[in-house]
Every structure is written in C-alpha cells, then in structure tokens.
Amino acid sequence: DEEARKEEEEEEEDAPSLPLAKRAKTEGWEARMGSEFRGARATGHHGPVPDGDVDDKQHGSCTEMPVTTVGYDELAGCVPWWGDAEASDNRRVGRWGEALVYRYLLQRHPGWTVTWVNEHAESKSFYDVKMRNVRDGRTVFVEVKTTRSADKNAFEVSPWEWDFACKPGVEYHVYRVYSAGERGRTRITIVRNPAKLVREHAISMALAI
C-alpha cells in the first residue's frame, strides 16, 4: 500500500551511501591497477624524515606524515658492506637492506633497544627488526623490503606479515630500500602502519596473478 511504499523510500534515503571520493576510487580501481602497479615507479616526493619520527608521542596521528623518505646523505654513515648486494642473489640483497635499516635505526634512536631478528639466521618472523623504547616500553616492528631498482615501489607482502600488521595495538612499519648496494643512490621510504593507510586510501594494495 501507499504507506508501506513511503516507509521503504524513507529507509533508502536514510541508508549511508559511499562518499563520492571513495566511490571514485572504487570505480577506478581497474584502471589504477594498470597505471600504478604495472611497471610502478617511486616518485621520491615524500617528505624528509622529521626529527623524532618514532619518538613522537603523536606518531600515527593525522599531524604526521605517514610516508617519508630518508636520502643517501642521512644513510652514508650506516651503509654496510659494498659490492655484496648482487642483483642475482635476492637473499643477499635482502640481508644488505636489513643491515642498512638496522644500522640506521641504531644511530637514529639511541634511547631504544634495536634487535635485528635475522642477524645470525633467518627467523621466519613477520618482521625483520624490533624496536623497544626503554623508557615506556613502546614497541615498533619493522619489515624491510629491499630492491636494486631505483624506483620500483610495488613489492610483495606475505599473508602472515599482513595479518600481523593488522593486529590491534601493533605498530608496524615497512622500510622500502631502493638502489641497494649503489653508492650515493641508496634511499629508504618509510611507510608507517600500512594497514591503517590502506583503510584510509593513502596507499594502495594489489593482487598479482
């Protein structure tokens, strides 16, 4: 009857709709897959790492840049061995990147204990470096993703790494190392709490087949 029809119309009007910005992102996903992930390139336009990037109590808030880049000048004193990050040996490239990030974090955060969990053997853990603030017990887990490429910003994340990154209360950072083993060109892009950034559409995810 007429009264029932009006009630249905009112319910439809009251139902939450997808915001235009999010709707556009959803509708354009297939097109964005081709442009962002096939032959993806890093822009290098992320801001420099601010002082106290981890020590800041407001970390993860909207006032802090969630994605930043550390240039070679800041890394020069932390670079491990040269010539061993051979392009044909992914394991050695990965260890080179982990060693670089470990040394950088030791230098950058003297008030924290920094543990490279794969230093002596592959741990099969969901992260590569664990940081703990000795003052308040705050813990940050760091996953290192290394490439010889200067601009390849798409990389693999295992289901177990992603599950761990999504756990409530876990502070998880991804350090993407570019140009591994190349003197004067190596840099790191830091992605803080990627699961949160994906939900906010600040970064994108993709499936590869």
Short mmCIF file of C-alpha atoms in Angstrom, two decimals:
data_model
loop_
_atom_site.label_atom_id
_atom_site.label_comp_id
_atom_site.label_asym_id
_atom_site.label_seq_id
_atom_site.Cartn_x
_atom_site.Cartn_y
_atom_site.Cartn_z
CA ASP A 1 0.00 0.00 0.00
CA GLU A 2 0.93 3.69 -0.19
CA GLU A 3 2.09 3.94 3.44
CA ALA A 4 4.43 0.94 3.12
CA ARG A 5 5.90 2.35 -0.08
CA LYS A 6 6.68 5.67 1.65
CA GLU A 7 8.39 3.86 4.53
CA GLU A 8 10.63 1.96 2.07
CA GLU A 9 11.59 5.21 0.32
CA GLU A 10 12.48 6.84 3.66
CA GLU A 11 14.66 3.87 4.62
CA GLU A 12 16.54 4.12 1.32
CA GLU A 13 17.14 7.84 1.86
CA ASP A 14 18.44 7.21 5.39
CA ALA A 15 20.83 4.41 4.34
CA PRO A 16 24.51 5.52 4.32
CA SER A 17 25.97 5.93 0.86
CA LEU A 18 29.59 5.66 -0.21
CA PRO A 19 31.27 9.11 -0.25
CA LEU A 20 31.98 10.43 -3.72
CA ALA A 21 35.76 10.33 -3.22
CA LYS A 22 35.69 6.69 -2.11
CA ARG A 23 33.20 5.80 -4.86
CA ALA A 24 35.53 7.26 -7.46
CA LYS A 25 38.46 5.28 -6.06
CA THR A 26 36.39 2.08 -6.17
CA GLU A 27 35.07 2.62 -9.67
CA GLY A 28 38.52 3.49 -11.00
CA TRP A 29 40.32 0.54 -9.39
CA GLU A 30 40.85 -1.49 -12.55
CA ALA A 31 42.28 1.49 -14.39
CA ARG A 32 44.53 2.37 -11.44
CA MET A 33 45.86 -1.16 -11.33
CA GLY A 34 47.48 -0.71 -14.71
CA SER A 35 48.91 2.74 -14.08
CA GLU A 36 50.12 2.24 -10.50
CA PHE A 37 51.33 -1.32 -10.28
CA ARG A 38 52.49 -2.44 -13.72
CA GLY A 39 55.97 -1.04 -14.07
CA ALA A 40 55.36 1.03 -10.97
CA ARG A 41 57.83 3.82 -10.24
CA ALA A 42 58.65 5.58 -6.99
CA THR A 43 58.21 9.34 -7.21
CA GLY A 44 60.65 10.20 -4.43
CA HIS A 45 58.42 13.12 -3.45
CA HIS A 46 57.80 12.03 0.12
CA GLY A 47 58.89 14.49 2.77
CA PRO A 48 62.13 14.11 4.72
CA VAL A 49 62.06 12.17 7.96
CA PRO A 50 61.25 14.63 10.78
CA ASP A 51 63.26 14.65 13.99
CA GLY A 52 61.74 12.22 16.46
CA ASP A 53 59.85 10.31 13.77
CA VAL A 54 59.45 7.34 16.12
CA ASP A 55 59.89 9.02 19.49
CA ASP A 56 56.99 11.42 18.85
CA LYS A 57 54.06 10.53 21.09
CA GLN A 58 51.71 11.79 18.38
CA HIS A 59 53.07 9.20 15.99
CA GLY A 60 50.44 7.84 13.67
CA SER A 61 48.17 10.86 14.08
CA CYS A 62 46.93 12.93 11.17
CA THR A 63 49.51 15.63 12.00
CA GLU A 64 52.46 13.43 10.99
CA MET A 65 53.37 12.36 7.51
CA PRO A 66 52.80 8.59 7.37
CA VAL A 67 55.16 8.10 4.41
CA THR A 68 58.62 9.71 4.41
CA THR A 69 61.93 9.23 2.63
CA VAL A 70 65.47 9.08 4.02
CA GLY A 71 68.06 10.20 1.49
CA TYR A 72 71.59 8.92 0.98
CA ASP A 73 73.15 11.78 2.94
CA GLU A 74 71.49 10.52 6.12
CA LEU A 75 72.36 6.91 5.33
CA ALA A 76 76.03 7.35 4.37
CA GLY A 77 77.29 6.56 7.87
CA CYS A 78 75.06 3.48 8.18
CA VAL A 79 75.78 1.69 4.92
CA PRO A 80 77.06 -1.87 5.44
CA TRP A 81 79.43 -3.62 3.04
CA TRP A 82 79.68 -2.62 -0.60
CA GLY A 83 79.62 -4.97 -3.57
CA ASP A 84 77.79 -7.83 -1.85
CA ALA A 85 74.25 -6.80 -2.76
CA GLU A 86 74.39 -8.77 -6.01
CA ALA A 87 71.34 -8.43 -8.23
CA SER A 88 71.22 -12.17 -8.94
CA ASP A 89 71.07 -13.15 -5.26
CA ASN A 90 67.84 -11.95 -3.70
CA ARG A 91 68.79 -13.28 -0.28
CA ARG A 92 72.00 -11.24 -0.15
CA VAL A 93 70.19 -8.17 -1.43
CA GLY A 94 67.62 -8.62 1.33
CA ARG A 95 70.26 -9.01 4.04
CA TRP A 96 72.06 -5.92 2.78
CA GLY A 97 68.86 -3.90 3.15
CA GLU A 98 68.14 -5.29 6.60
CA ALA A 99 71.67 -4.47 7.76
CA LEU A 100 71.32 -0.92 6.44
CA VAL A 101 67.99 -0.35 8.23
CA TYR A 102 69.32 -1.92 11.44
CA ARG A 103 72.36 0.39 11.49
CA TYR A 104 70.22 3.40 10.63
CA LEU A 105 67.81 2.70 13.49
CA LEU A 106 70.65 2.15 15.96
CA GLN A 107 72.11 5.53 15.00
CA ARG A 108 68.79 7.32 14.85
CA HIS A 109 67.26 6.10 18.12
CA PRO A 110 69.83 5.77 20.93
CA GLY A 111 67.04 5.62 23.52
CA TRP A 112 65.67 2.39 22.07
CA THR A 113 66.82 -1.22 22.03
CA VAL A 114 67.03 -2.35 18.41
CA THR A 115 67.11 -6.06 17.54
CA TRP A 116 67.79 -7.43 14.07
CA VAL A 117 65.96 -10.74 14.38
CA ASN A 118 67.62 -12.24 11.26
CA GLU A 119 71.15 -11.15 12.11
CA HIS A 120 72.53 -14.64 12.70
CA ALA A 121 69.93 -16.81 10.94
CA GLU A 122 66.62 -16.44 9.13
CA SER A 123 63.97 -16.28 11.85
CA LYS A 124 60.88 -16.70 9.63
CA SER A 125 59.33 -13.92 11.68
CA PHE A 126 56.66 -11.47 10.50
CA TYR A 127 59.18 -8.62 10.83
CA ASP A 128 62.93 -8.09 10.46
CA VAL A 129 63.74 -5.55 13.18
CA LYS A 130 62.15 -4.98 16.58
CA MET A 131 62.48 -1.67 18.42
CA ARG A 132 61.60 -1.06 22.05
CA ASN A 133 61.64 2.22 23.92
CA VAL A 134 63.49 1.60 27.19
CA ARG A 135 61.61 4.42 28.92
CA ASP A 136 57.98 3.49 28.26
CA GLY A 137 58.12 0.02 26.72
CA ARG A 138 56.66 1.13 23.40
CA THR A 139 57.42 -1.40 20.65
CA VAL A 140 57.71 -0.90 16.89
CA PHE A 141 58.05 -3.78 14.43
CA VAL A 142 59.90 -3.08 11.19
CA GLU A 143 59.65 -5.08 7.97
CA VAL A 144 62.39 -4.37 5.40
CA LYS A 145 61.71 -4.68 1.67
CA THR A 146 64.83 -4.24 -0.46
CA THR A 147 65.35 -3.80 -4.20
CA ARG A 148 68.26 -3.00 -6.51
CA SER A 149 65.84 -0.87 -8.50
CA ALA A 150 65.81 2.89 -8.06
CA ASP A 151 62.07 3.28 -8.48
CA LYS A 152 60.15 0.01 -8.09
CA ASN A 153 57.55 0.86 -5.46
CA ALA A 154 55.45 -2.33 -5.71
CA PHE A 155 56.61 -5.25 -3.57
CA GLU A 156 55.31 -8.47 -2.07
CA VAL A 157 53.87 -8.73 1.44
CA SER A 158 53.09 -12.21 2.73
CA PRO A 159 49.62 -13.01 4.18
CA TRP A 160 51.23 -13.61 7.57
CA GLU A 161 53.04 -10.27 7.52
CA TRP A 162 49.81 -8.51 6.62
CA ASP A 163 47.83 -10.32 9.30
CA PHE A 164 50.41 -9.25 11.87
CA ALA A 165 50.37 -5.65 10.60
CA CYS A 166 46.56 -5.58 11.03
CA LYS A 167 46.58 -6.75 14.66
CA PRO A 168 45.08 -4.17 17.05
CA GLY A 169 47.73 -2.35 19.02
CA VAL A 170 50.62 -3.45 16.78
CA GLU A 171 52.81 -0.64 15.46
CA TYR A 172 54.18 -1.94 12.17
CA HIS A 173 56.43 -0.03 9.77
CA VAL A 174 57.66 -1.01 6.32
CA TYR A 175 61.09 0.27 5.23
CA ARG A 176 61.47 0.09 1.44
CA VAL A 177 65.16 0.21 0.49
CA TYR A 178 65.90 1.38 -3.07
CA SER A 179 69.15 1.08 -5.07
CA ALA A 180 70.66 -1.45 -2.66
CA GLY A 181 74.44 -1.52 -2.81
CA GLU A 182 74.74 1.55 -5.04
CA ARG A 183 76.97 4.17 -3.51
CA GLY A 184 75.40 7.62 -3.47
CA ARG A 185 71.96 6.43 -4.61
CA THR A 186 70.57 4.26 -1.82
CA ARG A 187 67.50 5.65 -0.06
CA ILE A 188 64.71 4.40 2.19
CA THR A 189 60.99 5.13 2.08
CA ILE A 190 59.26 4.53 5.41
CA VAL A 191 55.58 3.52 5.48
CA ARG A 192 54.14 3.74 8.98
CA ASN A 193 51.22 1.48 9.87
CA PRO A 194 50.36 0.41 6.29
CA ALA A 195 47.10 -1.33 7.26
CA LYS A 196 45.75 1.98 8.53
CA LEU A 197 46.93 3.78 5.39
CA VAL A 198 45.21 1.22 3.15
CA ARG A 199 41.94 1.74 5.01
CA GLU A 200 42.34 5.50 4.57
CA HIS A 201 43.15 5.11 0.83
CA ALA A 202 46.51 6.79 1.39
CA ILE A 203 48.32 3.81 -0.21
CA SER A 204 47.04 1.00 -2.43
CA MET A 205 47.10 -2.78 -2.43
CA ALA A 206 47.10 -5.15 -5.39
CA LEU A 207 46.85 -8.86 -6.23
CA ALA A 208 49.32 -10.42 -8.66
CA ILE A 209 48.48 -13.50 -10.75
#
